[in-house]
């Protein structure tokens, strides 16, 4: 009565092997992860490794073009642009990661409730999300920061609020289609309560598409934070932050000092680009069906 | 008879991440004018790929590697794509497996027929509507004028399949390829659709290729049968001959595994795999008694009575079959019995207590949760894609029996041995397991806690016949070994008869007939039971039962 399997059972891979496999299979993912590692490295160790103090001014050395001593040149008060760009990584990444984590958690909880139980919580949540999404999102974020005050926490809250509807919508749909799936019913027969079925069985299956959303969103959140700083809401000078640096540097582009705005802008672009590329790879890693 | 289609040494392969996979490895056959050819095989045999190759609609990565396919002088392998577009639909057309997926869900069915007609210049803007209605009438759709404006979701599965037939036949093709045309349809609908297709083919003098996994169905409707396995044709011949004297061991296995009158569950297996038959002990103590059970939903147009007051009894160790077609309330009944759903009224006496009083929501915490378990219909859907087989089987043990560590590991391996799942497979994810292996995992999970009562919801519906034979035997053995009581929910009388002592026939939420299995099948009292029995495909009897 036994079925003879055609091939010897492949050794089941561990998580680490699986991540290596995904990276090997897709060079773009490998590049994205490499760039991501670089960003993390500069966020963690950057401040202690940069050649100059990002806040130290030196009027005698202002507006120097890029050179071997100042790779990205110096700004109008003589601060080293390279040091400032690297040091800013930590702040920008923290804001976006915190904001995305917050919207991921809140959005997932709301989406799970709406998708699993339906009924009036679903209706109320959907109208609430529609209301948020009806605003131009950046303007909404501006309004929130302007009303709550010009602090880093408020930038995080504002970014989280405008991103939250996307997570809630996505989770709601993913949970809803699996609500009556056989494995969810089987989990109930195994003695799981509704909440356990939802949290341990249904929600993890929504993770692959969520990962794509998370990584796209990280890039978007960095852009958003930088945008708020650019228009003067949020992080205040002289703190090193890409958005402010672009805003300040923009004044000097006309007079030919392009390096003030271009390098922070380039780093911003690289960060957003990295997160966008990361999405597919992350999905492959959390999707068990990609394991062979 | 002249040849219409001739295929010679056709080989198809797919480019995959693990290198090239040969789906079809050099097959040759011919279809004569007016002939209905059956291609029979189990999943993965290459039968569908063959038909896709003929139509040149292979999935990405698939190529015809070698061989010739000639349709009345046209080289199908090398014809230009725009020539193929003309051939598809007008010369060769196809009926797909899932009628709902084959129809555009946001288009009126009438427009979908018009589309084909106008694409092949069979109709103009002015007479398309009339021709589409005529096409609907040809497939015997009542009130075709009104159905013209229907959307696919408004129609039943059988109706959708008729629409697909109407589209396939609209341009009077000369060859019709039907790929599992009745999978997922009820047995009476299957008969109606197959009879219709056969009559239309005969009427119009067309040829046809019927692709199916069901040897019984092929035998009933085809003039000649090819049996395929792993991309090669292992046997061909006329149906009666294949049934009475299969030459190849594989066709013999398939013939054996096809359930039909006069067989026992053991005789479905190849002779060398038949184990000793175990006799289950049936006591006359009821384990479960259902009294006047009803379930009413609030529908859009008034209440829907899914179950209208049914009563029956299951004795300890007994296997009761619940038979009916989709929508008869059998799934609702099993959901209520397994306490995933609350009944509107009625009692479920289990072990002397009315478990209908405990709401389904809090039954997960009830002490009797472990006693009533279920094997779900679709093994794929019922396994969490993120859990390995081991995690899946451990779930009830961890949650309800609070088993941990070494004890848990021992029990899981014990269960795997019991259901015949090789131990190395325990660490695989569902997508790495075959259909039969997934079914075993589902069964292991259901019996993990030594339940007293097991509901089997068409546990073999999605399986190939040879795997079905193995799983049915496993269920029979487990029942005898563990003293289980079963409620076996199915639409297939042949399968029910093999397993069950007692049969309940349901229709529209009511029990129309119940009694001992042999008696109900040999001497049905209600017209409905009669119709169900008559609709089941009747494979020719074997002359020599080995």
Tab-separated table of N, CA and C in Angstrom, chain B residues 185-270:
chain	number	residue	atom	x	y	z
B	185	UNK	N	-18.788	18.406	-11.809
B	185	UNK	CA	-20.241	18.470	-12.007
B	185	UNK	C	-20.899	17.306	-11.267
B	186	UNK	N	-22.155	17.510	-10.915
B	186	UNK	CA	-22.906	16.429	-10.280
B	186	UNK	C	-23.085	15.273	-11.236
B	187	UNK	N	-23.387	14.129	-10.640
B	187	UNK	CA	-23.404	12.922	-11.469
B	187	UNK	C	-24.556	12.928	-12.481
B	188	UNK	N	-25.701	13.482	-12.094
B	188	UNK	CA	-26.802	13.549	-13.059
B	188	UNK	C	-26.505	14.599	-14.126
B	189	UNK	N	-25.856	15.709	-13.708
B	189	UNK	CA	-25.476	16.741	-14.671
B	189	UNK	C	-24.420	16.206	-15.618
B	190	UNK	N	-23.496	15.420	-15.072
B	190	UNK	CA	-22.458	14.815	-15.899
B	190	UNK	C	-23.073	13.984	-17.012
B	191	UNK	N	-24.074	13.195	-16.650
B	191	UNK	CA	-24.723	12.351	-17.649
B	191	UNK	C	-25.409	13.220	-18.702
B	192	UNK	N	-26.116	14.266	-18.232
B	192	UNK	CA	-26.830	15.125	-19.168
B	192	UNK	C	-25.859	15.794	-20.139
B	193	UNK	N	-24.750	16.330	-19.593
B	193	UNK	CA	-23.789	17.030	-20.454
B	193	UNK	C	-23.130	16.048	-21.422
B	194	UNK	N	-22.740	14.886	-20.917
B	194	UNK	CA	-22.060	13.923	-21.789
B	194	UNK	C	-22.986	13.392	-22.873
B	195	UNK	N	-24.237	13.128	-22.491
B	195	UNK	CA	-25.198	12.660	-23.492
B	195	UNK	C	-25.378	13.703	-24.581
B	196	UNK	N	-25.475	14.973	-24.130
B	196	UNK	CA	-25.661	16.068	-25.067
B	196	UNK	C	-24.475	16.167	-26.027
B	197	UNK	N	-23.250	16.137	-25.457
B	197	UNK	CA	-22.067	16.265	-26.292
B	197	UNK	C	-22.011	15.106	-27.293
B	198	UNK	N	-22.289	13.900	-26.817
B	198	UNK	CA	-22.231	12.751	-27.723
B	198	UNK	C	-23.255	12.879	-28.848
B	199	UNK	N	-24.474	13.275	-28.469
B	199	UNK	CA	-25.509	13.399	-29.493
B	199	UNK	C	-25.138	14.451	-30.541
B	200	UNK	N	-24.600	15.589	-30.055
B	200	UNK	CA	-24.235	16.651	-30.991
B	200	UNK	C	-23.118	16.200	-31.922
B	201	UNK	N	-22.157	15.466	-31.353
B	201	UNK	CA	-21.040	14.992	-32.170
B	201	UNK	C	-21.546	14.048	-33.255
B	202	UNK	N	-22.438	13.132	-32.841
B	202	UNK	CA	-22.969	12.163	-33.808
B	202	UNK	C	-23.813	12.855	-34.869
B	203	UNK	N	-24.649	13.795	-34.420
B	203	UNK	CA	-25.541	14.519	-35.325
B	203	UNK	C	-24.772	15.245	-36.410
B	204	UNK	N	-23.673	15.913	-35.994
B	204	UNK	CA	-22.934	16.754	-36.924
B	204	UNK	C	-21.798	16.003	-37.598
B	205	UNK	N	-21.657	14.723	-37.293
B	205	UNK	CA	-20.597	13.934	-37.920
B	205	UNK	C	-19.205	14.421	-37.579
B	206	UNK	N	-19.039	14.972	-36.351
B	206	UNK	CA	-17.732	15.459	-35.961
B	206	UNK	C	-16.894	14.319	-35.391
B	207	UNK	N	-15.585	14.625	-35.217
B	207	UNK	CA	-14.733	13.720	-34.455
B	207	UNK	C	-14.490	14.355	-33.108
B	208	UNK	N	-14.050	13.548	-32.170
B	208	UNK	CA	-13.841	14.123	-30.851
B	208	UNK	C	-12.757	13.378	-30.098
B	209	UNK	N	-12.067	14.139	-29.233
B	209	UNK	CA	-11.125	13.520	-28.303
B	209	UNK	C	-11.635	13.828	-26.908
B	210	UNK	N	-11.938	12.809	-26.132
B	210	UNK	CA	-12.398	13.017	-24.765
B	210	UNK	C	-11.251	12.660	-23.833
B	211	UNK	N	-10.816	13.678	-23.078
B	211	UNK	CA	-9.718	13.454	-22.141
B	211	UNK	C	-10.299	13.321	-20.752
B	212	UNK	N	-10.017	12.232	-20.066
B	212	UNK	CA	-10.618	12.042	-18.753
B	212	UNK	C	-9.756	11.131	-17.888
B	213	UNK	N	-9.959	11.236	-16.598
B	213	UNK	CA	-9.261	10.323	-15.691
B	213	UNK	C	-10.174	9.150	-15.357
B	214	UNK	N	-11.433	9.264	-15.800
B	214	UNK	CA	-12.450	8.298	-15.396
B	214	UNK	C	-12.622	7.245	-16.488
B	215	UNK	N	-12.045	6.094	-16.254
B	215	UNK	CA	-12.089	5.024	-17.243
B	215	UNK	C	-13.537	4.606	-17.544
B	216	UNK	N	-14.380	4.642	-16.499
B	216	UNK	CA	-15.775	4.261	-16.678
B	216	UNK	C	-16.489	5.187	-17.646
B	217	UNK	N	-16.240	6.478	-17.471
B	217	UNK	CA	-16.863	7.480	-18.338
B	217	UNK	C	-16.384	7.294	-19.770
B	218	UNK	N	-15.067	7.123	-19.936
B	218	UNK	CA	-14.496	6.955	-21.273
B	218	UNK	C	-15.078	5.716	-21.946
B	219	UNK	N	-15.218	4.640	-21.161
B	219	UNK	CA	-15.719	3.392	-21.733
B	219	UNK	C	-17.138	3.565	-22.256
B	220	UNK	N	-17.910	4.404	-21.545
B	220	UNK	CA	-19.297	4.556	-21.928
B	220	UNK	C	-19.476	5.408	-23.180
B	221	UNK	N	-18.593	6.391	-23.374
B	221	UNK	CA	-18.837	7.355	-24.443
B	221	UNK	C	-17.878	7.264	-25.624
B	222	UNK	N	-16.813	6.471	-25.490
B	222	UNK	CA	-15.808	6.502	-26.553
B	222	UNK	C	-15.831	5.246	-27.418
B	223	UNK	N	-15.379	5.422	-28.668
B	223	UNK	CA	-15.273	4.284	-29.570
B	223	UNK	C	-13.962	3.543	-29.354
B	224	UNK	N	-12.946	4.312	-28.925
B	224	UNK	CA	-11.622	3.733	-28.768
B	224	UNK	C	-10.956	4.465	-27.609
B	225	UNK	N	-10.123	3.758	-26.889
B	225	UNK	CA	-9.486	4.364	-25.722
B	225	UNK	C	-7.978	4.227	-25.795
B	226	UNK	N	-7.275	5.341	-25.452
B	226	UNK	CA	-5.831	5.281	-25.267
B	226	UNK	C	-5.571	5.416	-23.777
B	227	UNK	N	-4.728	4.574	-23.230
B	227	UNK	CA	-4.355	4.730	-21.824
B	227	UNK	C	-2.958	5.315	-21.784
B	228	UNK	N	-2.820	6.453	-21.108
B	228	UNK	CA	-1.519	7.128	-21.044
B	228	UNK	C	-0.935	7.073	-19.649
B	229	UNK	N	0.371	6.965	-19.580
B	229	UNK	CA	1.056	7.025	-18.301
B	229	UNK	C	2.436	7.631	-18.540
B	230	UNK	N	2.785	8.602	-17.747
B	230	UNK	CA	4.094	9.252	-17.827
B	230	UNK	C	4.478	9.645	-19.246
B	231	UNK	N	3.502	10.181	-19.975
B	231	UNK	CA	3.825	10.706	-21.294
B	231	UNK	C	3.903	9.706	-22.421
B	232	UNK	N	3.575	8.456	-22.152
B	232	UNK	CA	3.541	7.484	-23.251
B	232	UNK	C	2.199	6.753	-23.246
B	233	UNK	N	1.845	6.241	-24.435
B	233	UNK	CA	0.615	5.453	-24.531
B	233	UNK	C	0.968	4.023	-24.165
B	234	UNK	N	0.336	3.503	-23.112
B	234	UNK	CA	0.697	2.142	-22.724
B	234	UNK	C	-0.239	1.115	-23.348
B	235	UNK	N	-1.432	1.549	-23.711
B	235	UNK	CA	-2.343	0.576	-24.306
B	235	UNK	C	-3.415	1.307	-25.090
B	236	UNK	N	-3.876	0.733	-26.178
B	236	UNK	CA	-5.049	1.281	-26.848
B	236	UNK	C	-5.910	0.156	-27.380
B	237	UNK	N	-7.186	0.494	-27.478
B	237	UNK	CA	-8.097	-0.539	-27.951
B	237	UNK	C	-9.528	-0.111	-27.711
B	238	UNK	N	-10.470	-0.993	-27.989
B	238	UNK	CA	-11.850	-0.597	-27.754
B	238	UNK	C	-12.173	-0.830	-26.273
B	239	UNK	N	-13.128	-0.028	-25.766
B	239	UNK	CA	-13.354	0.005	-24.317
B	239	UNK	C	-13.610	-1.369	-23.705
B	240	UNK	N	-14.450	-2.160	-24.352
B	240	UNK	CA	-14.810	-3.445	-23.760
B	240	UNK	C	-13.576	-4.324	-23.626
B	241	UNK	N	-12.742	-4.249	-24.670
B	241	UNK	CA	-11.546	-5.092	-24.644
B	241	UNK	C	-10.595	-4.667	-23.531
B	242	UNK	N	-10.417	-3.328	-23.374
B	242	UNK	CA	-9.514	-2.854	-22.326
B	242	UNK	C	-10.056	-3.251	-20.960
B	243	UNK	N	-11.363	-3.183	-20.799
B	243	UNK	CA	-11.943	-3.518	-19.509
B	243	UNK	C	-11.889	-5.001	-19.210
B	244	UNK	N	-12.144	-5.802	-20.241
B	244	UNK	CA	-12.237	-7.228	-19.940
B	244	UNK	C	-10.865	-7.888	-19.958
B	245	UNK	N	-9.937	-7.346	-20.739
B	245	UNK	CA	-8.650	-8.015	-20.811
B	245	UNK	C	-7.517	-7.013	-20.980
B	246	UNK	N	-7.266	-6.196	-19.943
B	246	UNK	CA	-6.189	-5.208	-20.068
B	246	UNK	C	-4.849	-5.906	-20.190
B	247	UNK	N	-4.032	-5.445	-21.148
B	247	UNK	CA	-2.749	-6.104	-21.406
B	247	UNK	C	-1.636	-5.547	-20.539
B	248	UNK	N	-1.592	-4.219	-20.458
B	248	UNK	CA	-0.498	-3.577	-19.737
B	248	UNK	C	-0.802	-3.551	-18.237
B	249	UNK	N	0.217	-3.760	-17.394
B	249	UNK	CA	-0.040	-3.769	-15.941
B	249	UNK	C	-0.704	-2.474	-15.454
B	250	UNK	N	-0.332	-1.339	-16.093
B	250	UNK	CA	-0.909	-0.087	-15.633
B	250	UNK	C	-2.393	0.001	-15.966
B	251	UNK	N	-2.772	-0.425	-17.173
B	251	UNK	CA	-4.202	-0.353	-17.485
B	251	UNK	C	-4.973	-1.352	-16.626
B	252	UNK	N	-4.323	-2.450	-16.299
B	252	UNK	CA	-4.972	-3.410	-15.397
B	252	UNK	C	-5.216	-2.772	-14.029
B	253	UNK	N	-4.212	-2.010	-13.569
B	253	UNK	CA	-4.340	-1.340	-12.275
B	253	UNK	C	-5.479	-0.311	-12.311
B	254	UNK	N	-5.548	0.425	-13.432
B	254	UNK	CA	-6.602	1.430	-13.567
B	254	UNK	C	-7.972	0.775	-13.598
B	255	UNK	N	-8.093	-0.308	-14.368
B	255	UNK	CA	-9.362	-1.018	-14.474
B	255	UNK	C	-9.770	-1.539	-13.101
B	256	UNK	N	-8.792	-2.119	-12.402
B	256	UNK	CA	-9.063	-2.638	-11.062
B	256	UNK	C	-9.582	-1.542	-10.139
B	257	UNK	N	-8.950	-0.357	-10.253
B	257	UNK	CA	-9.237	0.701	-9.296
B	257	UNK	C	-10.547	1.425	-9.569
B	258	UNK	N	-11.163	1.179	-10.732
B	258	UNK	CA	-12.408	1.858	-11.041
B	258	UNK	C	-13.563	1.184	-10.298
B	259	UNK	N	-14.188	1.897	-9.371
B	259	UNK	CA	-15.253	1.271	-8.592
B	259	UNK	C	-16.463	0.967	-9.478
B	260	UNK	N	-17.049	-0.178	-9.278
B	260	UNK	CA	-18.271	-0.532	-10.020
B	260	UNK	C	-18.952	-1.686	-9.304
B	261	UNK	N	-20.110	-2.018	-9.798
B	261	UNK	CA	-20.920	-3.027	-9.127
B	261	UNK	C	-20.157	-4.343	-9.015
B	262	UNK	N	-20.379	-5.058	-7.922
B	262	UNK	CA	-19.834	-6.399	-7.789
B	262	UNK	C	-18.388	-6.459	-7.361
B	263	UNK	N	-17.827	-5.349	-6.920
B	263	UNK	CA	-16.446	-5.367	-6.464
B	263	UNK	C	-16.420	-5.114	-4.958
B	264	UNK	N	-15.330	-5.515	-4.338
B	264	UNK	CA	-15.137	-5.150	-2.946
B	264	UNK	C	-14.029	-4.113	-2.902
B	265	UNK	N	-13.880	-3.477	-1.743
B	265	UNK	CA	-12.887	-2.410	-1.661
B	265	UNK	C	-11.481	-2.963	-1.858
B	266	UNK	N	-11.250	-4.229	-1.485
B	266	UNK	CA	-9.934	-4.826	-1.680
B	266	UNK	C	-9.631	-5.090	-3.142
B	267	UNK	N	-10.654	-5.414	-3.914
B	267	UNK	CA	-10.388	-5.757	-5.310
B	267	UNK	C	-10.079	-4.524	-6.150
B	268	UNK	N	-10.124	-3.331	-5.536
B	268	UNK	CA	-9.694	-2.144	-6.266
B	268	UNK	C	-8.179	-2.107	-6.387
B	269	UNK	N	-7.510	-2.796	-5.468
B	269	UNK	CA	-6.052	-2.770	-5.458
B	269	UNK	C	-5.515	-3.860	-6.362
B	270	UNK	N	-4.295	-3.662	-6.882
B	270	UNK	CA	-3.670	-4.756	-7.635
B	270	UNK	C	-3.531	-5.975	-6.710
